[in-house]
mmCIF file of C-alpha atoms and ligand atoms in Angstrom:
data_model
loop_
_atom_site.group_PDB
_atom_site.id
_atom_site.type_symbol
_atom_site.label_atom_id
_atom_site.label_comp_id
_atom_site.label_asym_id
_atom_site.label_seq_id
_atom_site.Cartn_x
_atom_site.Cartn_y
_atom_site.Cartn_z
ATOM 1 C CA UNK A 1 0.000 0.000 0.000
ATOM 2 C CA UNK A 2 2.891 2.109 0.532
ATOM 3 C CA UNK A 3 3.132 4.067 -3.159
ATOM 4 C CA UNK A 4 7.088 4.444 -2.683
ATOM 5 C CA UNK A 5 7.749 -0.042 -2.604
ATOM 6 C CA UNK A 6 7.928 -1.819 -5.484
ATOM 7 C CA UNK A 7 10.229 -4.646 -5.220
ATOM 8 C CA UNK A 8 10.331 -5.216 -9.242
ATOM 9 C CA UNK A 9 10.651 -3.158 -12.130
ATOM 10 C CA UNK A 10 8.741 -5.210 -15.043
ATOM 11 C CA UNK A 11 5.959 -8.296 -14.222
ATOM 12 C CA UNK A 12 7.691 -11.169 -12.482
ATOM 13 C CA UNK A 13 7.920 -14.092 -14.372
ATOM 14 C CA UNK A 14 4.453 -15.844 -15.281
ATOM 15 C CA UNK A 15 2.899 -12.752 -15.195
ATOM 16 C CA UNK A 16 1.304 -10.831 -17.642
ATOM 17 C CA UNK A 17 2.491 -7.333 -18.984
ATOM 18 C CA UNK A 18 -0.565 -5.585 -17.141
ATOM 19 C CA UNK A 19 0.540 -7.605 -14.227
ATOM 20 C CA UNK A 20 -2.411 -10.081 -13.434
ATOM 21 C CA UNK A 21 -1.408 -13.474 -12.975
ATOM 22 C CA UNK A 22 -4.655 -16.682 -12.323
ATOM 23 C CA UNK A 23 -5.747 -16.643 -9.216
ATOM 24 C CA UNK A 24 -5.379 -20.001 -8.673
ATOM 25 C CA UNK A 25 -8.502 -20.868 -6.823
ATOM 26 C CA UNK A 26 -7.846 -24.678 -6.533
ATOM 27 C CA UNK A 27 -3.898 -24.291 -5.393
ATOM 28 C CA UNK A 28 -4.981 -22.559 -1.674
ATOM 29 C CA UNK A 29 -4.932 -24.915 1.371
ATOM 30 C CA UNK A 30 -7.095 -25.909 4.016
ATOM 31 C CA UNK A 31 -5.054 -23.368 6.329
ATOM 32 C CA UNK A 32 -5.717 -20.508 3.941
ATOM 33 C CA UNK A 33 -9.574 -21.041 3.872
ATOM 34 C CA UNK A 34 -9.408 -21.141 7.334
ATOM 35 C CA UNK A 35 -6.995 -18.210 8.154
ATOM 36 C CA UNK A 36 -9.830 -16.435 5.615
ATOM 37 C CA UNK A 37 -12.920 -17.536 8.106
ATOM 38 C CA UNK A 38 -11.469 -16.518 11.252
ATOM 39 C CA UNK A 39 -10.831 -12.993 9.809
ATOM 40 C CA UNK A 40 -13.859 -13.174 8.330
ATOM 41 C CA UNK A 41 -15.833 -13.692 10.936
ATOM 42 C CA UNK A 42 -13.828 -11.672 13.650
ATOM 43 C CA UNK A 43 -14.530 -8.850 11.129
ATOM 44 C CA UNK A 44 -17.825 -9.371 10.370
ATOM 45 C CA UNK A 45 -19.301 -9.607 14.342
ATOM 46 C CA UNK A 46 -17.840 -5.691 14.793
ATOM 47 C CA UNK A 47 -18.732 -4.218 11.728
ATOM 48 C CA UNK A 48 -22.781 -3.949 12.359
ATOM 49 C CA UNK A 49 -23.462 -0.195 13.452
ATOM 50 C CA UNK A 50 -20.133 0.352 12.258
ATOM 51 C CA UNK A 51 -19.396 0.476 9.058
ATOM 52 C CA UNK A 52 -21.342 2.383 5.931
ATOM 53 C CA UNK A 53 -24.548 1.008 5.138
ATOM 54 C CA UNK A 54 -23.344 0.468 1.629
ATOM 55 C CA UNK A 55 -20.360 -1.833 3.046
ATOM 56 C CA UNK A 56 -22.768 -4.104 4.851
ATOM 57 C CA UNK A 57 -24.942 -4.565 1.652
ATOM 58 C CA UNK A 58 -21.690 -5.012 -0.329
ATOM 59 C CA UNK A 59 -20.701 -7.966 1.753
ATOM 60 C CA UNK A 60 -24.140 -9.501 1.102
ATOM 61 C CA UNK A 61 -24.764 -9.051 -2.265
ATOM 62 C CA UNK A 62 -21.550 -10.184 -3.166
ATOM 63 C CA UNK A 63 -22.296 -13.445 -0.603
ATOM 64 C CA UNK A 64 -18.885 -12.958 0.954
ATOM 65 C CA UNK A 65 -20.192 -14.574 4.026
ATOM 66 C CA UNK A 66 -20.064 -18.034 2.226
ATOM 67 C CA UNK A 67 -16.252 -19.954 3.621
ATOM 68 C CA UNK A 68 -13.187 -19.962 2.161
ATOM 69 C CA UNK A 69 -11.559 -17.209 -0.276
ATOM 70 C CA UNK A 70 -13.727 -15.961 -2.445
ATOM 71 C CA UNK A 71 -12.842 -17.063 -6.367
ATOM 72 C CA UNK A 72 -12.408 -13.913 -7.828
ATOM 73 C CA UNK A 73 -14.452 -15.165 -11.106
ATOM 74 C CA UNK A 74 -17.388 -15.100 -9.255
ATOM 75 C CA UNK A 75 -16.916 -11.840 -7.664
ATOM 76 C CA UNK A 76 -16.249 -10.039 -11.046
ATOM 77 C CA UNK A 77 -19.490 -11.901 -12.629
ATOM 78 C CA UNK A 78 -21.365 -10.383 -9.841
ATOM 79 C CA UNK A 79 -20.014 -7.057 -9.909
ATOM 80 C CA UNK A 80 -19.932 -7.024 -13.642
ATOM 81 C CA UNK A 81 -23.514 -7.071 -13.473
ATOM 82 C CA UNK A 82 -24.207 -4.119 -10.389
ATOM 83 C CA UNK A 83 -21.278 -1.804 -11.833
ATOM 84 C CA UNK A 84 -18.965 -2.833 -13.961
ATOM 85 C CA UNK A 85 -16.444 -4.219 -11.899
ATOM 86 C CA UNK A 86 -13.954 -7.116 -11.852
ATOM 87 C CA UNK A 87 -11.456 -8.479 -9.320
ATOM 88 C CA UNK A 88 -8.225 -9.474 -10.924
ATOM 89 C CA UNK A 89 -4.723 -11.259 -9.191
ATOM 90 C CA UNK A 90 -1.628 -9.639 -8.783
ATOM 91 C CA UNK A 91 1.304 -10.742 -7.398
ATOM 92 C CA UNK A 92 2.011 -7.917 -4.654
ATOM 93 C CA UNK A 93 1.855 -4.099 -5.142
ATOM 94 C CA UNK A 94 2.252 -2.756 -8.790
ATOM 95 C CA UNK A 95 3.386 0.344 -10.455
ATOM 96 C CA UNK A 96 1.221 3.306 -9.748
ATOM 97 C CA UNK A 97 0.582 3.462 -14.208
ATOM 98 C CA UNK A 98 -0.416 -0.213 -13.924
ATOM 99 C CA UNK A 99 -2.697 0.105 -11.131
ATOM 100 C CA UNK A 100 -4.077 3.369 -11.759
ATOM 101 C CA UNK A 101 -4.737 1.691 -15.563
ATOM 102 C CA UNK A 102 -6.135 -0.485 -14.176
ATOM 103 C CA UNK A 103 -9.075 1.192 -11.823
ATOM 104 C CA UNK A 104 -9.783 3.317 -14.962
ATOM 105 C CA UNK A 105 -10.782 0.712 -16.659
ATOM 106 C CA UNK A 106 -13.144 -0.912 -13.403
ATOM 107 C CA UNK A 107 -10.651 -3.652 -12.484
ATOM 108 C CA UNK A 108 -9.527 -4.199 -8.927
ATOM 109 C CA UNK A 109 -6.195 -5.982 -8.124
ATOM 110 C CA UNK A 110 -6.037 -7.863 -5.560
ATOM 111 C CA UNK A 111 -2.929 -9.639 -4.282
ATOM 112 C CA UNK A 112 -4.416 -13.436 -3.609
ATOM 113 C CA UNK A 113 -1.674 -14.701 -1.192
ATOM 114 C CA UNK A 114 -3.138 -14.738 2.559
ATOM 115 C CA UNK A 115 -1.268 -13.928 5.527
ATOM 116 C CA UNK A 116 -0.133 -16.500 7.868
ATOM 117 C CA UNK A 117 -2.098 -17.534 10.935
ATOM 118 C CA UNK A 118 0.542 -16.067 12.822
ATOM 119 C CA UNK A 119 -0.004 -12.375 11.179
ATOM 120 C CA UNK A 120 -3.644 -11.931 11.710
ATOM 121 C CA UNK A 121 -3.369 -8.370 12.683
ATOM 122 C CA UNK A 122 -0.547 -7.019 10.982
ATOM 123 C CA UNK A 123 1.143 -7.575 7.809
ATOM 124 C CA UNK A 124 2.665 -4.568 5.462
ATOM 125 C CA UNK A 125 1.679 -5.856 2.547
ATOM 126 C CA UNK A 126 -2.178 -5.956 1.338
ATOM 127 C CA UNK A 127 -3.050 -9.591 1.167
ATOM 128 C CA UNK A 128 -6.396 -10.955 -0.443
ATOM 129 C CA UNK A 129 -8.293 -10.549 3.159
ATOM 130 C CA UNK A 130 -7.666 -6.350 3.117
ATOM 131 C CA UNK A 131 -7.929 -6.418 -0.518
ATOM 132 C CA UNK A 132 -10.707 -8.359 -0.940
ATOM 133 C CA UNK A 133 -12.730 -8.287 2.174
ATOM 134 C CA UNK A 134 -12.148 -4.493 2.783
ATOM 135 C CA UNK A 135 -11.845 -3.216 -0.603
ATOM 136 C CA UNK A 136 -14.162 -5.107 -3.011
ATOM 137 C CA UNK A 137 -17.836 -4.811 -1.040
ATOM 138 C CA UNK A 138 -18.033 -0.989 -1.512
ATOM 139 C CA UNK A 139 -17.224 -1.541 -5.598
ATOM 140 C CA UNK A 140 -20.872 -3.304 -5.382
ATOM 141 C CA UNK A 141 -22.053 0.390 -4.981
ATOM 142 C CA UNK A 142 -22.591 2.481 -7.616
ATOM 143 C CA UNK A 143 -20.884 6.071 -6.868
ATOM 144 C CA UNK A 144 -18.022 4.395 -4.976
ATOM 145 C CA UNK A 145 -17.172 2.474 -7.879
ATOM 146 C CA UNK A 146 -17.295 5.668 -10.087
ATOM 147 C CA UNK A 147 -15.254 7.300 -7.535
ATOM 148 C CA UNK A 148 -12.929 4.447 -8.042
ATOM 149 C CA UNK A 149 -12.170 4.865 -11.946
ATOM 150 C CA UNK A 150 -12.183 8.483 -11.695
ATOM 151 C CA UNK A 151 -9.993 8.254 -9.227
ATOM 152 C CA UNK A 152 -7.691 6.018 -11.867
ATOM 153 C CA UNK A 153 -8.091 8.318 -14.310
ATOM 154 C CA UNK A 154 -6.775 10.946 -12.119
ATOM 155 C CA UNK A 155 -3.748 9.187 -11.037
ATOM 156 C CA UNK A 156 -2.868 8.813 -14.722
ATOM 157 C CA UNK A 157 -2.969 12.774 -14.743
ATOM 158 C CA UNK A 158 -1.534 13.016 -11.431
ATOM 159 C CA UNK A 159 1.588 10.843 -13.122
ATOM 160 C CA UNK A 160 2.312 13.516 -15.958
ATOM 161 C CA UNK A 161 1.848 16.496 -13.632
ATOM 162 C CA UNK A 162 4.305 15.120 -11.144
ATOM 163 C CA UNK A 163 1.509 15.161 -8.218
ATOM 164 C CA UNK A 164 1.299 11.925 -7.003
ATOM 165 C CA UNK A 165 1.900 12.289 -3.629
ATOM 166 C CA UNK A 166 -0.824 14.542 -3.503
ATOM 167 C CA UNK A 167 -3.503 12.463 -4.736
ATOM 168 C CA UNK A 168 -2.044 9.671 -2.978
ATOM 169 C CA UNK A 169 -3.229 11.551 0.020
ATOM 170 C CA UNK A 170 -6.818 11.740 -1.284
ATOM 171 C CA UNK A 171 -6.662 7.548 -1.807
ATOM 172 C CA UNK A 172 -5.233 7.149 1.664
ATOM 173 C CA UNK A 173 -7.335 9.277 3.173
ATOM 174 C CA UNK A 174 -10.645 8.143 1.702
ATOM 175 C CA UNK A 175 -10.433 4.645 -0.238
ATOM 176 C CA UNK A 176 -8.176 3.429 2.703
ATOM 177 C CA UNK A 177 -8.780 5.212 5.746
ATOM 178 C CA UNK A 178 -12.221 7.363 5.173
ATOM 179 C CA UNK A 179 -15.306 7.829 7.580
ATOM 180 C CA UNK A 180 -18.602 8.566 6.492
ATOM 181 C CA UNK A 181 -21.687 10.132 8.285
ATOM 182 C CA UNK A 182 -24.895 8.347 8.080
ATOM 183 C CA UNK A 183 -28.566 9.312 9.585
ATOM 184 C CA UNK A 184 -26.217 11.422 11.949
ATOM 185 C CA UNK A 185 -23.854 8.989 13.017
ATOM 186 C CA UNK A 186 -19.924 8.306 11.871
ATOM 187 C CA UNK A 187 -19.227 5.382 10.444
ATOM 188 C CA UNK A 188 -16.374 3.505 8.809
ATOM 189 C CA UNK A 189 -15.397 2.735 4.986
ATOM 190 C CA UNK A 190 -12.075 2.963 4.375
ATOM 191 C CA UNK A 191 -10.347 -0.589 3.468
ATOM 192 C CA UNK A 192 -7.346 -0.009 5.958
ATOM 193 C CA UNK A 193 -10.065 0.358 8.638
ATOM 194 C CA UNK A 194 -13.202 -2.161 8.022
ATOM 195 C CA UNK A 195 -10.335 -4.924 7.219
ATOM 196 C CA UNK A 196 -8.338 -4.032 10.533
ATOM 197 C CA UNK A 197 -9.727 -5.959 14.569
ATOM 198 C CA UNK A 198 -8.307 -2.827 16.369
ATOM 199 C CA UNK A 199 -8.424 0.136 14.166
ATOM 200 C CA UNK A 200 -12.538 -0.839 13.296
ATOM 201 C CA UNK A 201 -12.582 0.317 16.646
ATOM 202 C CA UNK A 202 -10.391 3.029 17.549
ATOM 203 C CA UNK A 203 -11.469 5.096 14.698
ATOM 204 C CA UNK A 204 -15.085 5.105 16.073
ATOM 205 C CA UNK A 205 -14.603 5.305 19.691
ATOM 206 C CA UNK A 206 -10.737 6.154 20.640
ATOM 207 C CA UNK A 207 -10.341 9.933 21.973
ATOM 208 C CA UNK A 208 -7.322 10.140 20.088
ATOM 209 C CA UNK A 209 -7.536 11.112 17.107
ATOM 210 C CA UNK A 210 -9.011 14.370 15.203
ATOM 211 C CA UNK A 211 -11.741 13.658 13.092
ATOM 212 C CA UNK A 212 -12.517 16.470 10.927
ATOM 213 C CA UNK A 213 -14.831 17.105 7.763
ATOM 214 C CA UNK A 214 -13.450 16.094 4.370
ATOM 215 C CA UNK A 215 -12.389 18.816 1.953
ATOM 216 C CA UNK A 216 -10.353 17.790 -0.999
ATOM 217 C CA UNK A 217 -7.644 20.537 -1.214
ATOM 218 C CA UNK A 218 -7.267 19.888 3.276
ATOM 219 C CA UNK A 219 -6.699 16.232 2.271
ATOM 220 C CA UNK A 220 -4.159 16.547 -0.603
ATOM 221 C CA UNK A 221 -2.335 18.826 2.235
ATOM 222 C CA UNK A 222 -2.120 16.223 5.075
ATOM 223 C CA UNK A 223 0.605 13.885 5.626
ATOM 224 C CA UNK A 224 -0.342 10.240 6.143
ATOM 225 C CA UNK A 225 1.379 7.883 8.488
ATOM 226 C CA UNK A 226 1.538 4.175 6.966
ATOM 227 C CA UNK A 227 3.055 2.392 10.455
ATOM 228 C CA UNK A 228 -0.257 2.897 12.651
ATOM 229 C CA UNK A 229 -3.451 3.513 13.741
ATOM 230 C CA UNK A 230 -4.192 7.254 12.073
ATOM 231 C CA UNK A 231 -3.952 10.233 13.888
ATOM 232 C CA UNK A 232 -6.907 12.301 11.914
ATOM 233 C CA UNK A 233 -9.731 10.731 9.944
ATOM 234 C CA UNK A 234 -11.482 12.292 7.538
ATOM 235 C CA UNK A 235 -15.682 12.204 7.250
ATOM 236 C CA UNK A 236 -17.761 12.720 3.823
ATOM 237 C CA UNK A 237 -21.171 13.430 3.865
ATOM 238 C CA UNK A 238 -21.873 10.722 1.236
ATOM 239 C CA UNK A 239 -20.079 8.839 -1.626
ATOM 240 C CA UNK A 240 -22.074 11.079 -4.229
ATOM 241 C CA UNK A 241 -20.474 13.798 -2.545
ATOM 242 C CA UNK A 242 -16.977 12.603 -2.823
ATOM 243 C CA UNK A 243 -17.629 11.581 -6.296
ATOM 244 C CA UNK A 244 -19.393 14.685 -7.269
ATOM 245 C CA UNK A 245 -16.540 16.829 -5.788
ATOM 246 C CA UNK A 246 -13.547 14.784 -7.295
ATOM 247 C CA UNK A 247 -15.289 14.975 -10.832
ATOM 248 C CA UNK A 248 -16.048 18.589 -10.870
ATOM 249 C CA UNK A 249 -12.459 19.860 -9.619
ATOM 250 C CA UNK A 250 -10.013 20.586 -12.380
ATOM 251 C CA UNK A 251 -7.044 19.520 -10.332
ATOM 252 C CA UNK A 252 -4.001 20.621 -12.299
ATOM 253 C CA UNK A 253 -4.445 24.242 -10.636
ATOM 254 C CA UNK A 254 -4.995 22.847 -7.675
ATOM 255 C CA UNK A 255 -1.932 21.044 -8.392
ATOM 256 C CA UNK A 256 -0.324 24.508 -8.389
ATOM 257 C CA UNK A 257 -1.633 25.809 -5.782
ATOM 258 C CA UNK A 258 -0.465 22.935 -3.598
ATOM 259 C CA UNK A 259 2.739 23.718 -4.846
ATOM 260 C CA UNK A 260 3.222 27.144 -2.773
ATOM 261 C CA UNK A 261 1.146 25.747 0.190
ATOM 262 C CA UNK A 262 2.960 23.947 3.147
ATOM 263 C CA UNK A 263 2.053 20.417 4.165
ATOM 264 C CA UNK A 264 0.239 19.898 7.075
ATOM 265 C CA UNK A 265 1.264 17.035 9.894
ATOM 266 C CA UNK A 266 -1.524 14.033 10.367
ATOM 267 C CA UNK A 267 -2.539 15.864 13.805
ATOM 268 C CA UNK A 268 -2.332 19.417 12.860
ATOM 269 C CA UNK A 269 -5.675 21.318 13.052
ATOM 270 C CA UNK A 270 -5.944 23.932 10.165
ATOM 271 C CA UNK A 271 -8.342 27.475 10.685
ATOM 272 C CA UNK A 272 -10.648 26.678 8.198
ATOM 273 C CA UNK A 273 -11.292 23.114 9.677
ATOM 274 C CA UNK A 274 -14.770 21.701 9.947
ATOM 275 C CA UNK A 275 -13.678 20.077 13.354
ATOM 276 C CA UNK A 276 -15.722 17.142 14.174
ATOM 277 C CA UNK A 277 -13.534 15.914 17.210
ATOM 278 C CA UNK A 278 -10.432 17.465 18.379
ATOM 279 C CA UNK A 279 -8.706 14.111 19.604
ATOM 280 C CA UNK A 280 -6.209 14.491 22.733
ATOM 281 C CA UNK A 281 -3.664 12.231 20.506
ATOM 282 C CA UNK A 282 -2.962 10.353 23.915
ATOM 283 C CA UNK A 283 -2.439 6.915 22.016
ATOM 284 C CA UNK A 284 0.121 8.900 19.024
ATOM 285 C CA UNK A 285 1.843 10.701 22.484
ATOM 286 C CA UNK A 286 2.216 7.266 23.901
ATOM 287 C CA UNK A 287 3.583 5.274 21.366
ATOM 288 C CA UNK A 288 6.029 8.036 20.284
ATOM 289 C CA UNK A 289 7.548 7.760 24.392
ATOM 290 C CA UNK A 290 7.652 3.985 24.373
ATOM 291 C CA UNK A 291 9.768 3.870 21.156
ATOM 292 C CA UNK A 292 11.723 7.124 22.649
ATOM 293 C CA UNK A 293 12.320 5.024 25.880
ATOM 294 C CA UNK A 294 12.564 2.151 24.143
ATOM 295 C CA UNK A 295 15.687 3.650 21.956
ATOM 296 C CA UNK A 296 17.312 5.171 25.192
ATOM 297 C CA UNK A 297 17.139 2.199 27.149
HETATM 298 N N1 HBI B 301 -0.568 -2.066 -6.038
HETATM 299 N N2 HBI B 301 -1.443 -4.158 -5.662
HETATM 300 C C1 HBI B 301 -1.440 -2.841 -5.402
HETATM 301 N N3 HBI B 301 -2.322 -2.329 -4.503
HETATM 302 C C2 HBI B 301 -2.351 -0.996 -4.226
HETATM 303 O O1 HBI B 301 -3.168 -0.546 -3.401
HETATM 304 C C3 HBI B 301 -1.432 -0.142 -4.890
HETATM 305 C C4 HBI B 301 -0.541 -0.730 -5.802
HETATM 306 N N4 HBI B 301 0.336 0.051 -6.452
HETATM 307 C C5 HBI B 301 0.382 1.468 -6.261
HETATM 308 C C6 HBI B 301 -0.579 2.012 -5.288
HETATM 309 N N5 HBI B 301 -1.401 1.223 -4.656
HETATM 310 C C7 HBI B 301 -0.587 3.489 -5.016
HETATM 311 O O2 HBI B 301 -0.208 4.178 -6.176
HETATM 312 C C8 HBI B 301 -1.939 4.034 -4.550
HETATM 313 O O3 HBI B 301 -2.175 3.604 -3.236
HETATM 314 C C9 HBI B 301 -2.029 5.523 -4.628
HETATM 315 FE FE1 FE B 302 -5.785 -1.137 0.347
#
């Protein structure tokens, strides 16, 4: 998920030159299916009240609650049909042209390895359980999955005006790590969040961190951290909203204006804020201490 890592230049070999290799339904184990359900269903008995509305449905209409991995031909016949979508294979993370190609044109990579049964809550690099349990559901609705190929379509831009790391902040901060308000409550739907036992949690309930209302040009300002729980969530009104706004701006001169504007830390708090919660950053304060002590001692 980290944009900067790619551990190879061209497709690894039995790959193809978009970078999709089979899935391989038939060659995962007993273990994997297994490691698959206990996520699954750890996930799945904290996400009610929790995450978006549209999540939930995803997850049913998709019948991700039947065992095992899902096979990823079934999941793009479904989608196919509700927007357009398909879920392919990758290997591991891909060039930002490959995998922004490839959301413009409504296909999802997914990586279809599975973590061990001894990394159920961490692992740095997105396995089929974050990609496909916390990224595919929302693609069942229709302005998220819009959102989605605009959004690949932008990075393609992004790439030729040399803003990447910009937009990268809008992915991070919505696609992975987003919060939406619904009938007046908050509730999760970034991937990084709904696919995650303790941060499905904390970014609900913890006092720690800010949680402030979106605005694109805020976002594309605010520096993400990739090695823990965030420090500042951002909330959108609705995915029409986000999809609305991201179609409608022209972004190269907002590009430019970014440009002259400093960047802004995960916990600062900026004037012209919509603050939702001003978080007392207690658990950031506490983990920055311990690895201070830890490095003195
Ligand atoms: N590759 N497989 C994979 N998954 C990602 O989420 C991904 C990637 N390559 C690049 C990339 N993400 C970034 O460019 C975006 O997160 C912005
Ligand atoms: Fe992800």
């Amino acid at each position: 998920m980290a944009c900067e890592s790619h551990v190879y230049e061209s497709p690894p070999e039995g790959a193809a030159v978009d970078w999709t290799i089979p899935q391989d339904w038939a060659a995962y184990s007993q273990e994997d299916h297994h490691t698959w359900d206990l996520l699954f269903e750890r996930q799945v008995e904290q996400l009610p009240g929790r995450a978006s509305q549209a999540f939930l449905d995803g997850i049913d209409v998709l019948s991700l609650s039947k065992p095992g991995i899902p096979d990823f031909e079934e999941l793009s016949e479904k989608l196919m049909e509700l927007t357009g979508w398909q879920v392919v294979a990758v290997p591991g993370l891909v060039p930002d042209d490959v995998f922004f190609d490839h959301l413009a044109n409504r296909r999802f990579v997914a990586g279809n390895f599975i973590r061990r049964p001894d990394q159920l809550d961490y692992l740095q690099e997105p396995d089929v359980f974050h990609d496909v349990f916390g990224h595919v559901p929302l693609l069942a609705n229709p302005a998220f999955g819009d959102y989605m190929a605009a959004y690949g379509r932008g990075g393609l831009r992004a790439l030729e005006f040399g803003s990447l790391n910009k937009l990268a902040r809008l992915y991070w901060y919505t696609v992975e790590f987003g919060l939406i308000e619904e009938e007046g409550a908050l509730r999760i739907f970034g991937a990084g969040i709904v696919s995650s036992h303790g941060e499905s949690i904390f970014a609900l309930d913890d006092p720690s961190p800010n949680r402030i209302g979106f605005d694109l040009k805020r976002v594309m300002r605010t520096n993400y951290r990739i090695d823990d729980f965030q420090q500042v969530y951002f909330v959108i009104p609705s995915f029409e909203e986000l999809l609305r706004v991201t179609v409608e701006t022209d972004f190269a001169p907002l590009y430019r204006e970014l440009e002259n504007s400093s960047d802004l830390a995960p916990d600062d708090i900026d004037d012209d804020d919509t603050v939702i919660t001003i978080g007392t950053q207690a658990y950031a304060e506490a983990k920055a201490n311990g690895a201070r002590a830890a490095s003195a001692g």
